[in-house]
Tab-separated table of C-alpha atoms in Angstrom:
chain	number	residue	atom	x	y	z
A	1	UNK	CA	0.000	0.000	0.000
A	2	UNK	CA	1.530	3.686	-0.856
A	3	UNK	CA	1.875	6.015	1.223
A	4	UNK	CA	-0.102	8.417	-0.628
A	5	UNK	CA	-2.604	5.511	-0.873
A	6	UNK	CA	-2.177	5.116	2.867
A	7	UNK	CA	-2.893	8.915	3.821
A	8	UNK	CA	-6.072	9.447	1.617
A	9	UNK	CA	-7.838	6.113	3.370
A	10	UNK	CA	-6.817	7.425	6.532
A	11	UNK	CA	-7.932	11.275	5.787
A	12	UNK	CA	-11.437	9.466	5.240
A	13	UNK	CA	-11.723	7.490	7.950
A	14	UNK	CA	-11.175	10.737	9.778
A	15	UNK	CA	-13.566	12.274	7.638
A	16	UNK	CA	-16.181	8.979	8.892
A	17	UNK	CA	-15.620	9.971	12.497
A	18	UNK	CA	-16.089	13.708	11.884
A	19	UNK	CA	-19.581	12.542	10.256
A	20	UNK	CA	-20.791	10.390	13.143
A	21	UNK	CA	-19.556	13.061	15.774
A	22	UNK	CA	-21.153	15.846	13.874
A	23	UNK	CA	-24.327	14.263	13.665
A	24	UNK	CA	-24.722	12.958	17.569
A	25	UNK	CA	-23.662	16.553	18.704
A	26	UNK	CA	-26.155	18.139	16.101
A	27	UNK	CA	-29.232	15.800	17.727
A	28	UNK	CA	-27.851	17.189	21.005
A	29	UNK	CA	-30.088	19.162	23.245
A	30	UNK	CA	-30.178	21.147	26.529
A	31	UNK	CA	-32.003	23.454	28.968
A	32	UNK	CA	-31.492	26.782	28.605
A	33	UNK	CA	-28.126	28.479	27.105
A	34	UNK	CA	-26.083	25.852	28.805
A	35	UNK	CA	-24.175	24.355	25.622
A	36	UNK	CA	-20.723	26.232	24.676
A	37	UNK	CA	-19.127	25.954	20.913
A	38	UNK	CA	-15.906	27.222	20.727
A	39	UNK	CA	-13.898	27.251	17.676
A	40	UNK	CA	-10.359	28.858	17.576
A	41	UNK	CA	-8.872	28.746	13.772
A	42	UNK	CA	-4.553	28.495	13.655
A	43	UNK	CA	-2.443	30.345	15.334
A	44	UNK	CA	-5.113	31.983	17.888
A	45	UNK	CA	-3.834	33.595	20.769
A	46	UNK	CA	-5.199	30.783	23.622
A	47	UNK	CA	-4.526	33.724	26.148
A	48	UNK	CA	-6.537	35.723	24.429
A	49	UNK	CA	-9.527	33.169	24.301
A	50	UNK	CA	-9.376	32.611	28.336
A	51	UNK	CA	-9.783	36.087	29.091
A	52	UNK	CA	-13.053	36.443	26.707
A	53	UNK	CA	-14.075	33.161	29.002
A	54	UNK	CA	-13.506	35.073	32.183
A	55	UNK	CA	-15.276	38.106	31.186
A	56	UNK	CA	-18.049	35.624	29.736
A	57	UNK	CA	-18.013	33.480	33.218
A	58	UNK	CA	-18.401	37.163	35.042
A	59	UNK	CA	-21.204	38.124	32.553
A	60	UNK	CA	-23.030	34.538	33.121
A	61	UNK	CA	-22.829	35.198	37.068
A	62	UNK	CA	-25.972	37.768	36.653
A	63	UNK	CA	-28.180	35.169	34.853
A	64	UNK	CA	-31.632	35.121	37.424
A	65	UNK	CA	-32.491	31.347	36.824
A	66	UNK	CA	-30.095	29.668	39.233
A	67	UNK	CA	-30.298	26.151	37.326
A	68	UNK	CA	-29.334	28.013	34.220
A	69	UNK	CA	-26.723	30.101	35.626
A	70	UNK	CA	-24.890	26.996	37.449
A	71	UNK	CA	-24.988	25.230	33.943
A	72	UNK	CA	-23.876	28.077	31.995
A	73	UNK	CA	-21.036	28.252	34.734
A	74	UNK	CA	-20.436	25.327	34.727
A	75	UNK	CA	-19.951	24.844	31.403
A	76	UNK	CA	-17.891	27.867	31.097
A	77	UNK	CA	-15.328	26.195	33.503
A	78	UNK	CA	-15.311	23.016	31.412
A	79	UNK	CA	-14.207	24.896	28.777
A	80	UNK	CA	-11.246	26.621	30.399
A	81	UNK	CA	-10.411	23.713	31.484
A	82	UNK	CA	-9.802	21.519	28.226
A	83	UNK	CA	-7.830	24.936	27.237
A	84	UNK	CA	-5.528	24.544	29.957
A	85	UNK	CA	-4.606	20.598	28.065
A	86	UNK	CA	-3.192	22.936	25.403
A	87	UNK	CA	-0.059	25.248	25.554
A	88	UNK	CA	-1.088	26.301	21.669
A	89	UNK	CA	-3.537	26.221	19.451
A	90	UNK	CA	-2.858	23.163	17.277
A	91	UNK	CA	-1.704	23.296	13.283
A	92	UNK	CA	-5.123	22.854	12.184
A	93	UNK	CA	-7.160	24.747	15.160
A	94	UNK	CA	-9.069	23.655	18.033
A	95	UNK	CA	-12.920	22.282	18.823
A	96	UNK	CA	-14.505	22.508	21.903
A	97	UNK	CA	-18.012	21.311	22.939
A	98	UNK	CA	-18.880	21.555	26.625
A	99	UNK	CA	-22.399	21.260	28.512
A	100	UNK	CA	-25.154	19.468	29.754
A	101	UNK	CA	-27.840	17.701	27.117
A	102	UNK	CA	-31.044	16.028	27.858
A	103	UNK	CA	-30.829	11.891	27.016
A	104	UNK	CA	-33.611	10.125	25.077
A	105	UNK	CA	-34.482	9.256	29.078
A	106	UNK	CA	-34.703	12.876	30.347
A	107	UNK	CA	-32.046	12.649	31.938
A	108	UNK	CA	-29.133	15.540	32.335
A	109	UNK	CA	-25.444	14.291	31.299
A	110	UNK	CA	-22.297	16.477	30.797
A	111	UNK	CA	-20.837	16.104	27.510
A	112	UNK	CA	-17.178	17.534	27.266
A	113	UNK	CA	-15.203	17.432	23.788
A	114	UNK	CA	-12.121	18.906	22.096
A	115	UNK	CA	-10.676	17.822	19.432
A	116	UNK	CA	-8.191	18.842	16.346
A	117	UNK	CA	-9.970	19.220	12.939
A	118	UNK	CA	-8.257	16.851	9.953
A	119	UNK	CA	-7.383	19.765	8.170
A	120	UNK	CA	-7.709	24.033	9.427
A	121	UNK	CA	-10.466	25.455	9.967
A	122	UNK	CA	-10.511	29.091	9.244
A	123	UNK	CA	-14.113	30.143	11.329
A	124	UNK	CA	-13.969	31.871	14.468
A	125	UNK	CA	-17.215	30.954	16.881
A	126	UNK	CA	-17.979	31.272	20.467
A	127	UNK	CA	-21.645	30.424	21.049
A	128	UNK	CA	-23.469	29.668	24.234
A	129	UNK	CA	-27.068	28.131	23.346
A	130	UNK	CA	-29.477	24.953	23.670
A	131	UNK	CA	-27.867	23.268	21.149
A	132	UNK	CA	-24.203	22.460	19.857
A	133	UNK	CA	-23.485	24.644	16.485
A	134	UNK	CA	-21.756	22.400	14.314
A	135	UNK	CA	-22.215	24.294	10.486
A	136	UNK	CA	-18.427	24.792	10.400
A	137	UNK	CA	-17.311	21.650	10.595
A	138	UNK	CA	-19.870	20.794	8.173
A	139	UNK	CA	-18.953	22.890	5.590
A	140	UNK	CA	-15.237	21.257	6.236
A	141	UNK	CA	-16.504	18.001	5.101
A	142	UNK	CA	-17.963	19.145	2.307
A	143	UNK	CA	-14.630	20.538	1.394
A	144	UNK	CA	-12.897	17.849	1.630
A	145	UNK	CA	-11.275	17.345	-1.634
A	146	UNK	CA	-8.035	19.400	-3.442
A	147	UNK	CA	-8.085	19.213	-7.264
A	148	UNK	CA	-5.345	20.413	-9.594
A	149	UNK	CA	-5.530	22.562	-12.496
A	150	UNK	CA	-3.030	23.572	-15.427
A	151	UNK	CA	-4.508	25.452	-17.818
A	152	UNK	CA	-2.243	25.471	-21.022
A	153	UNK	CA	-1.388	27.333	-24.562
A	154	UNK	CA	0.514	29.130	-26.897
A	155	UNK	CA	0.411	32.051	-24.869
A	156	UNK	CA	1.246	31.060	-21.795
A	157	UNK	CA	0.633	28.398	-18.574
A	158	UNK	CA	-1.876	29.110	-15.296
A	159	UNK	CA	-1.662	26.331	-12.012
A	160	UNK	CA	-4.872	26.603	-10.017
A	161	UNK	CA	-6.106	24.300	-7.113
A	162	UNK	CA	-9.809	24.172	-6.448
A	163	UNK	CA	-11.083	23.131	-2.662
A	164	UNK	CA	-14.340	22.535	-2.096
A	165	UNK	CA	-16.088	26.647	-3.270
A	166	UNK	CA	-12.502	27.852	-3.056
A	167	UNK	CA	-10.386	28.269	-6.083
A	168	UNK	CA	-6.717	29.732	-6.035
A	169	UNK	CA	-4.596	30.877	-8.795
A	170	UNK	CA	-0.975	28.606	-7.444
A	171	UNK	CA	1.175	30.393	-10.221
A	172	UNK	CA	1.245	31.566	-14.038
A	173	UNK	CA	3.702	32.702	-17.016
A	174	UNK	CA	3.263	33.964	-20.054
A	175	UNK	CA	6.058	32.555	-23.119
A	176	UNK	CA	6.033	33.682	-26.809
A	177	UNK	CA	6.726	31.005	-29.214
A	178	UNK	CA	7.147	31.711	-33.058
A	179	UNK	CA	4.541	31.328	-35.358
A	180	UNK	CA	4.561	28.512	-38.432
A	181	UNK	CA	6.576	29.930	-41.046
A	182	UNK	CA	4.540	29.656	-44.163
A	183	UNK	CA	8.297	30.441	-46.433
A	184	UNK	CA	9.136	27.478	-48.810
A	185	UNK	CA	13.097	26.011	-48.642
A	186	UNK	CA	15.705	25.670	-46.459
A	187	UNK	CA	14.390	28.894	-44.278
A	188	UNK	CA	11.326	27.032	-43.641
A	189	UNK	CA	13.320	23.984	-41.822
A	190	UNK	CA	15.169	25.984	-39.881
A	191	UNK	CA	12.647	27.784	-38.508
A	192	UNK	CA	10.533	24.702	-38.091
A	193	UNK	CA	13.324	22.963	-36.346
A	194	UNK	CA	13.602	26.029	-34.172
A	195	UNK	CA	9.520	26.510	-33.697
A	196	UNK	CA	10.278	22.834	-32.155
A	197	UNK	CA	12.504	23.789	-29.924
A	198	UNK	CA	11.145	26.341	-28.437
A	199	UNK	CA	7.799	24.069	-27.669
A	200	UNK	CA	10.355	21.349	-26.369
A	201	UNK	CA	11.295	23.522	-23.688
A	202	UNK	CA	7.946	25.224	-23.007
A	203	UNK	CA	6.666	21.523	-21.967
A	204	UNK	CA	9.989	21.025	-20.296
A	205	UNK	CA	8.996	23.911	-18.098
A	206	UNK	CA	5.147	23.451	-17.639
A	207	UNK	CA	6.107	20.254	-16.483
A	208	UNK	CA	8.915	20.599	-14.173
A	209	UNK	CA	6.882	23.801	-12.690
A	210	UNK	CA	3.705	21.392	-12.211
A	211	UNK	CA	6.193	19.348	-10.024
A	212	UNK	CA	6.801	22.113	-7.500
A	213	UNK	CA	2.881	23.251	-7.081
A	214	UNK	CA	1.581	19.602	-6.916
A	215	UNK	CA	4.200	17.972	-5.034
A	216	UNK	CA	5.145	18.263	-1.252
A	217	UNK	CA	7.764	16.647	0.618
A	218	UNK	CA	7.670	13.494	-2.432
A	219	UNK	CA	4.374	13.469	-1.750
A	220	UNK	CA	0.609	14.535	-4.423
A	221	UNK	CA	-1.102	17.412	-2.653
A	222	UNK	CA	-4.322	16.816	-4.969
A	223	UNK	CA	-6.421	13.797	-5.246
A	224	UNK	CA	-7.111	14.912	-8.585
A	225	UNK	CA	-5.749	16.847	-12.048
A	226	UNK	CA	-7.461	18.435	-14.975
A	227	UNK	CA	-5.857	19.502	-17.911
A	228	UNK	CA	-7.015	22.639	-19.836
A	229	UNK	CA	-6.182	24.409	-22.674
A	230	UNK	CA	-7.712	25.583	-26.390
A	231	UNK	CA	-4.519	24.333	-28.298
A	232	UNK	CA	-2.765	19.996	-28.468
A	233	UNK	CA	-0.204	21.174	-25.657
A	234	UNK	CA	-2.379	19.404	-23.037
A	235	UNK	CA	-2.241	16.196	-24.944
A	236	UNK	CA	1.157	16.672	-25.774
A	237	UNK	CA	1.839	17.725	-21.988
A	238	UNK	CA	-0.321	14.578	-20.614
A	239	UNK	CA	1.814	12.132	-23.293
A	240	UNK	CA	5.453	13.644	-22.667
A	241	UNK	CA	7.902	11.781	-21.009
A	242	UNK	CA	8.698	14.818	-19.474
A	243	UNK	CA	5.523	14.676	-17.200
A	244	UNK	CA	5.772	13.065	-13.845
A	245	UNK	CA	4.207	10.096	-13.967
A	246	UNK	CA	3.172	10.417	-10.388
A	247	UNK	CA	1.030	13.251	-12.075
A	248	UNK	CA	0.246	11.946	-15.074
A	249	UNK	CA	-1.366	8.966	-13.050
A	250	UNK	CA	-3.492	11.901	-11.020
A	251	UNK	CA	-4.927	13.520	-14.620
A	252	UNK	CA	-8.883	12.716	-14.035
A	253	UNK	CA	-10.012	15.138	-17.744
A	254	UNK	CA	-8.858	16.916	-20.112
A	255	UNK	CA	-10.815	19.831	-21.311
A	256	UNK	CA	-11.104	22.451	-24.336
A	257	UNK	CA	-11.407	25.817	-23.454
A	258	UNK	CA	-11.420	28.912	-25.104
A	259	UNK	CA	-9.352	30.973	-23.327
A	260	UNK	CA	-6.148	31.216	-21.688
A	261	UNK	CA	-5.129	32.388	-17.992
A	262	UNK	CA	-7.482	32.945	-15.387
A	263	UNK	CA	-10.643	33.482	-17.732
A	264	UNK	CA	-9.473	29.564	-18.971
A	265	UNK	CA	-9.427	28.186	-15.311
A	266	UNK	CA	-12.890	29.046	-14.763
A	267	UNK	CA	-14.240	28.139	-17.708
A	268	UNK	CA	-12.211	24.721	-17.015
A	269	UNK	CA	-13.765	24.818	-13.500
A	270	UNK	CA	-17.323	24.761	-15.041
A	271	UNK	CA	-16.475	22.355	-17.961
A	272	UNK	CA	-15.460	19.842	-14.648
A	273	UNK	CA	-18.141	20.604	-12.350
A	274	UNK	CA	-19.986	17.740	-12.744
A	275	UNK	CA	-17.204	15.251	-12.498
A	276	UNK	CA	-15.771	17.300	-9.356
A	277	UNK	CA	-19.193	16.867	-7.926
A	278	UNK	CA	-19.350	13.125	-8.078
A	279	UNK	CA	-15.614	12.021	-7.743
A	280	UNK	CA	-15.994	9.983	-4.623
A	281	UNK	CA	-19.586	8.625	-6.141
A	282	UNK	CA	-17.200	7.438	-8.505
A	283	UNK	CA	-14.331	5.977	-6.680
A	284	UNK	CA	-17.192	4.211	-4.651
A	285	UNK	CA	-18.690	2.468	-8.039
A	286	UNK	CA	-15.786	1.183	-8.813
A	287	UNK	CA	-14.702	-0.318	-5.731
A	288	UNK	CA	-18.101	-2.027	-4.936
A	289	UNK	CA	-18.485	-2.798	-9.018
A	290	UNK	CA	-14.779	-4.653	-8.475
A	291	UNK	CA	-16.375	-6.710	-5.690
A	292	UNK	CA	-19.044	-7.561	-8.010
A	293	UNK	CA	-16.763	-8.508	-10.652
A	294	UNK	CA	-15.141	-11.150	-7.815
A	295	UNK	CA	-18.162	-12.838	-7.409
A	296	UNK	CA	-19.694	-13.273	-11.050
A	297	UNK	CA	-16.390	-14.550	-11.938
A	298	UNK	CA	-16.613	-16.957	-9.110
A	299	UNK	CA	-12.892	-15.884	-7.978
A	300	UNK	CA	-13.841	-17.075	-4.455
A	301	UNK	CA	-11.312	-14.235	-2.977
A	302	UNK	CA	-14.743	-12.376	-1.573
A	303	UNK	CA	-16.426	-12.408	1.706
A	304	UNK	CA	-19.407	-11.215	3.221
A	305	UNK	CA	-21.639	-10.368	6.110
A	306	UNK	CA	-20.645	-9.442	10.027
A	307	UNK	CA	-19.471	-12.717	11.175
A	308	UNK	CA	-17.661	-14.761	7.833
A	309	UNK	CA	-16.079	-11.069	7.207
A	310	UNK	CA	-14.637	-10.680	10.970
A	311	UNK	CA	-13.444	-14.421	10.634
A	312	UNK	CA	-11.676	-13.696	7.431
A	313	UNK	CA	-9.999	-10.148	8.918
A	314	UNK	CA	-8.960	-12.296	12.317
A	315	UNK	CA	-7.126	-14.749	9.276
A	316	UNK	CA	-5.571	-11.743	7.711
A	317	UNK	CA	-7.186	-12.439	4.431
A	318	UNK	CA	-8.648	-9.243	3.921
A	319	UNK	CA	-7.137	-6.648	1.541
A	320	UNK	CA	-9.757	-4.854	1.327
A	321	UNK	CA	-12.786	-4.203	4.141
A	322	UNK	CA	-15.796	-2.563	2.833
A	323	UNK	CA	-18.339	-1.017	5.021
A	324	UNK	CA	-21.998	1.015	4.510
A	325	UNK	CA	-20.701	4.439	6.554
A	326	UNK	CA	-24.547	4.014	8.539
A	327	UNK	CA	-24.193	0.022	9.565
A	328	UNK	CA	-25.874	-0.566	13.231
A	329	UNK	CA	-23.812	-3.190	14.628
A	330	UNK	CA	-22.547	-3.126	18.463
A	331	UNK	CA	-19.512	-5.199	19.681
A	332	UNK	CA	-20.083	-6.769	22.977
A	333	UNK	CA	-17.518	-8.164	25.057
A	334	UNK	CA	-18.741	-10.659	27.817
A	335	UNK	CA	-17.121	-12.805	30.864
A	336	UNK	CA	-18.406	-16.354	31.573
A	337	UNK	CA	-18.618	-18.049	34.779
A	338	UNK	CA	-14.796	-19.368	33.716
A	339	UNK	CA	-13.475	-16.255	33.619
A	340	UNK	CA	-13.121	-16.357	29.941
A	341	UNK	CA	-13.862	-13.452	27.408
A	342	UNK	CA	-16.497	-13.950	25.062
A	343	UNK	CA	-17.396	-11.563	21.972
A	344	UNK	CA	-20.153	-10.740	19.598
A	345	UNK	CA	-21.320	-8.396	17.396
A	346	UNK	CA	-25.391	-7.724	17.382
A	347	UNK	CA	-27.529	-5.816	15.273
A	348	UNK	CA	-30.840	-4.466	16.773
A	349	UNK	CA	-32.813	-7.182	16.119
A	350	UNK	CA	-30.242	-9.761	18.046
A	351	UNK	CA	-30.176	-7.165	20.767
A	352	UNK	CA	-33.903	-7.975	21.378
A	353	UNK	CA	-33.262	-11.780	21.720
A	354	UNK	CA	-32.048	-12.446	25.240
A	355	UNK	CA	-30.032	-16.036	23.852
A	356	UNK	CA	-27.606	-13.455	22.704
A	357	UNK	CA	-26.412	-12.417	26.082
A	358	UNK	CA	-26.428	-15.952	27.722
A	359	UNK	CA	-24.031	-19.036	28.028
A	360	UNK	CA	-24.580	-20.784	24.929
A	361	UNK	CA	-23.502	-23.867	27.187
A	362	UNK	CA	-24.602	-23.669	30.321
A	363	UNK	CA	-27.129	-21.642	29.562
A	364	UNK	CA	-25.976	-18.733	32.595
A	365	UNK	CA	-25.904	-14.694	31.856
A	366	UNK	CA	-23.638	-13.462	30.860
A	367	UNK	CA	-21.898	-10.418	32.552
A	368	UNK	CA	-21.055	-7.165	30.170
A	369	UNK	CA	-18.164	-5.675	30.251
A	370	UNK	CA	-17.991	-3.699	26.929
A	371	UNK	CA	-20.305	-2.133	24.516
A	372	UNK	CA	-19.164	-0.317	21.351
A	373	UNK	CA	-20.020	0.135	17.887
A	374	UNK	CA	-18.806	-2.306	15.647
A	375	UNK	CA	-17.404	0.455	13.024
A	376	UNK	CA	-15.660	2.507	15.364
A	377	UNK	CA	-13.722	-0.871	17.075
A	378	UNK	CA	-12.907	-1.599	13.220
A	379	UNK	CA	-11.933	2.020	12.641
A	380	UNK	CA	-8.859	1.093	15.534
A	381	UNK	CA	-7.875	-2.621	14.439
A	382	UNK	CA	-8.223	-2.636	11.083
A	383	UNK	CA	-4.502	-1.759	10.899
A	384	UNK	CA	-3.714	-4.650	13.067
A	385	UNK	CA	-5.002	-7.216	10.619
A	386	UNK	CA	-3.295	-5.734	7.420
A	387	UNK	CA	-6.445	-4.129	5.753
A	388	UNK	CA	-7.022	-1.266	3.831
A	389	UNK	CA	-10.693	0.450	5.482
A	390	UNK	CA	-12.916	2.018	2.955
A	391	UNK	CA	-16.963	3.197	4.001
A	392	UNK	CA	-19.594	3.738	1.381
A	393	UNK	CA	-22.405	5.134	1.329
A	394	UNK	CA	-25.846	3.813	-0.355
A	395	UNK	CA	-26.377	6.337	-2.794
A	396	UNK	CA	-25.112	4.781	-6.096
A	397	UNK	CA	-27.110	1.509	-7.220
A	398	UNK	CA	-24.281	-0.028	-6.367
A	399	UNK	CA	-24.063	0.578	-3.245
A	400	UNK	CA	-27.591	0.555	-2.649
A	401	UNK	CA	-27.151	-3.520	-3.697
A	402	UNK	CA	-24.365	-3.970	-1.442
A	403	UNK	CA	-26.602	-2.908	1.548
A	404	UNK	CA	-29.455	-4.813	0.814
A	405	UNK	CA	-28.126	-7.699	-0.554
A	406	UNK	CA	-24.731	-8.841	1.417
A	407	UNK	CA	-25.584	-6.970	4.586
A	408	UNK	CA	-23.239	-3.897	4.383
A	409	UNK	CA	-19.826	-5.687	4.867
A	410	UNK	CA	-17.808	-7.272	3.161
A	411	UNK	CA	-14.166	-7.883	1.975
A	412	UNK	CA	-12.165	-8.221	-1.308
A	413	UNK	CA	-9.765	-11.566	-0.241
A	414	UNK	CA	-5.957	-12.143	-1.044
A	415	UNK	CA	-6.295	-15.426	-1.601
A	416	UNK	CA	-9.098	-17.756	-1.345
A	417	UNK	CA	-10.445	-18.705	1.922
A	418	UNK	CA	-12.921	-21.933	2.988
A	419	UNK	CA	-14.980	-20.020	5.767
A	420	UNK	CA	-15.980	-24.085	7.382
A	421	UNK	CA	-12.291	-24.267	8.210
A	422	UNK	CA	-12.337	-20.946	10.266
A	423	UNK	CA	-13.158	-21.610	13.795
A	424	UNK	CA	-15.167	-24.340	13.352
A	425	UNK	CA	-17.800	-22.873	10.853
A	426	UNK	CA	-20.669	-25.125	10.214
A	427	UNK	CA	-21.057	-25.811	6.052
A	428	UNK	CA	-24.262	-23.826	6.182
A	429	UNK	CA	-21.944	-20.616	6.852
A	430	UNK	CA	-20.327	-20.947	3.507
A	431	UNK	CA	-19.968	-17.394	3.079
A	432	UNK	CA	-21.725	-17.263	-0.302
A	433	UNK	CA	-23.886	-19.290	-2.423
A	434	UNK	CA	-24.559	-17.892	-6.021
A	435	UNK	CA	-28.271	-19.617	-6.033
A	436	UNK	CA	-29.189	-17.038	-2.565
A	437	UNK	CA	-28.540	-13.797	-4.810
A	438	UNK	CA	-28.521	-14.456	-8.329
């Protein structure tokens, strides 16, 4: 696995936590104004943010309903103290949610947060209200993804990026190459041979600048690249040897445009939209439409559903786990009478069926000692059993079938696995029969 591969996976696995924290703090809810957001962007003076909280705590100190005063207070001093953890604002900027919501029992419980954001966050909030405000880190998921842009002709050469609504102009230069020389004879070879030339080292120097606004530290800085330009120099660019090839394998479309410069990188923006809209629709397609492929070519190096897919990732088998980003599946750990550890993963439905939390032997309870959801455990130990972790959603048809039809796991193999052999599997657990979906 590549490095580069290797960061982007991880980036959205962060991006999958973000998601299900955003969403529980969202459905949060309190009394009163007893719920503080606080988001500091790079570089913010932390001194500067403690003194707003002790004018704020002073302010709160006049607030006539006692109850709401004490929780506003209280809150307060929550915050200032998950400040204190930090000597500096970190690279990226700092979260913090502190207060008291109401559970789905009515009952009050202190929630206290603070995190660093995958990537900086440039808003500045400080709310104190009956809910959690959450918008900005919202509007940093949908932003999510860098693209690349060199927009290319006889005139000159523009490198853009484009991140999520924001667009930046990276770098440009103008060049004048001669025109075709429409004289017959030698005159006309020469200058040909020079005309040449000259476009030899324009390319030369498109492409070794592209190298210094699209690579960091040996490393892509875009997920994607589009290639612009109202002249062949893009195709020539894209077929050069010239090109790095760790760009060249980036290139996602080439478009025509009719203009050069800046007026050419928006137009190039537009032409793209629609692809820049769906690119991770499209990653997703393929990756679940490669897992079809496995099994209509009867490859048997695919598994499926919560407990065959778990046996194959304890085996090391899987190369890559595939999960829906929504599945509801807790993992329970449990102690017998022996002392011994026992674990299982339930959905809902098993939760309601009491056999699930007995001795299957003797028939005894058994005693919990951990509950957590199944996708965040496999967010931590995927790693551990030499996997690569990708979520999907259900929006494509695709993914939509995956859901539905194999249960919303699964795993592409590396090599081919007979699930009876795996801790003593009965043969109905084969983990697929063609005649049960097709």
């Amino acid at each position: 696995m590549s490095a580069t591969t290797n960061t982007d996976m991880e980036q959205n696995i962060m991006m999958w936590k973000m998601k299900k924290l955003i969403k529980s703090l969202a459905a949060a809810r309190g009394n009163g104004t007893s719920m503080i957001s606080l988001i500091l962007p790079p570089k913010t003076q932390l001194a500067q943010t403690n003194n707003m909280l002790a004018t704020e705590y002073g302010t709160s100190s006049n607030i006539k309903s006692r109850v709401n005063r004490l929780s506003v207070l209280s809150a307060i001093t929550s915050t200032q103290q998950r400040l204190k953890l930090y000597t500096k604002t970190p690279p990226n900027g700092l979260v913090v949610f502190c207060g008291t919501i109401l559970t789905e029992e009515g009952k009050e419980k202190k929630v206290n947060i603070d995190f660093e954001p995958f990537k900086p966050i440039n808003t500045s909030l400080y709310l104190c209200d009956n809910k959690f405000h959450v918008e900005a880190l919202e509007e940093l998921l949908q932003a999510d993804s860098r693209f690349g842009f060199i927009v290319i002709d006889g005139s000159g050469c523009l490198y853009g990026a484009l991140s999520g609504n924001s667009r930046e102009i990276l770098h440009q230069f103008t060049v004048e190459l001669p025109k075709k020389h429409g004289r017959g004879g030698q005159s006309a070879q020469r200058f040909g041979r020079i005309r040449e030339e000259k476009r030899h080292h324009y390319l030369r120097k498109v492409a070794e600048t592209a190298i210094q606004m699209f690579i960091t530290n040996d490393k892509v800085n875009i997920v994607g690249l589009i290639l612009a330009g109202s002249a062949e120099f893009k195709n020539d660019l894209l077929k050069s040897d010239m090109f790095d090839q760790r760009l060249a394998s980036k290139v996602v479309k080439t478009v025509d445009v009719s203009y050069g410069g800046e007026n050419g990188f928006d137009q190039a923006i537009s032409l793209s939209q629609e692809y820049l809209n769906n690119v991770k629709f499209i990653q997703e397609k393929k990756l679940i439409s490669k897992y079809f492929d496995e099994i209509a070519q009867d490859t048997g190096k695919v598994v499926y559903g919560v407990d065959d897919t778990l046996k194959a990732l304890d085996a090391g088998a899987v190369e890559t786990l595939i999960v829906w980003e929504n599945l509801d599946v807790n993992r329970y750990v449990f102690r017998n009478a022996e002392n011994e550890e026992i674990e299982r993963f339930l959905n809902p439905i098993q939760e309601q069926d009491r056999a699930n939390f007995v001795d299957k032997d003797t028939g005894a309870d058994l005693e919990q000692i951990h509950k957590e959801p199944m996708l965040e455990w496999l967010a931590e130990v995927y790693k551990q059993r030499g996997a690569n972790l990708e979520f999907i959603t259900d929006n494509s048809g695709e993914g939509s079938q995956f859901v539905k039809g194999f249960g919303g796991i699964g795993g592409l193999l590396r090599w081919q696995l007979d699930m009876t052999q795996l801790d003593g599997a009965d043969e109905d657990d084969l983990y697929y029969d063609d005649d049960d979906y097709f």
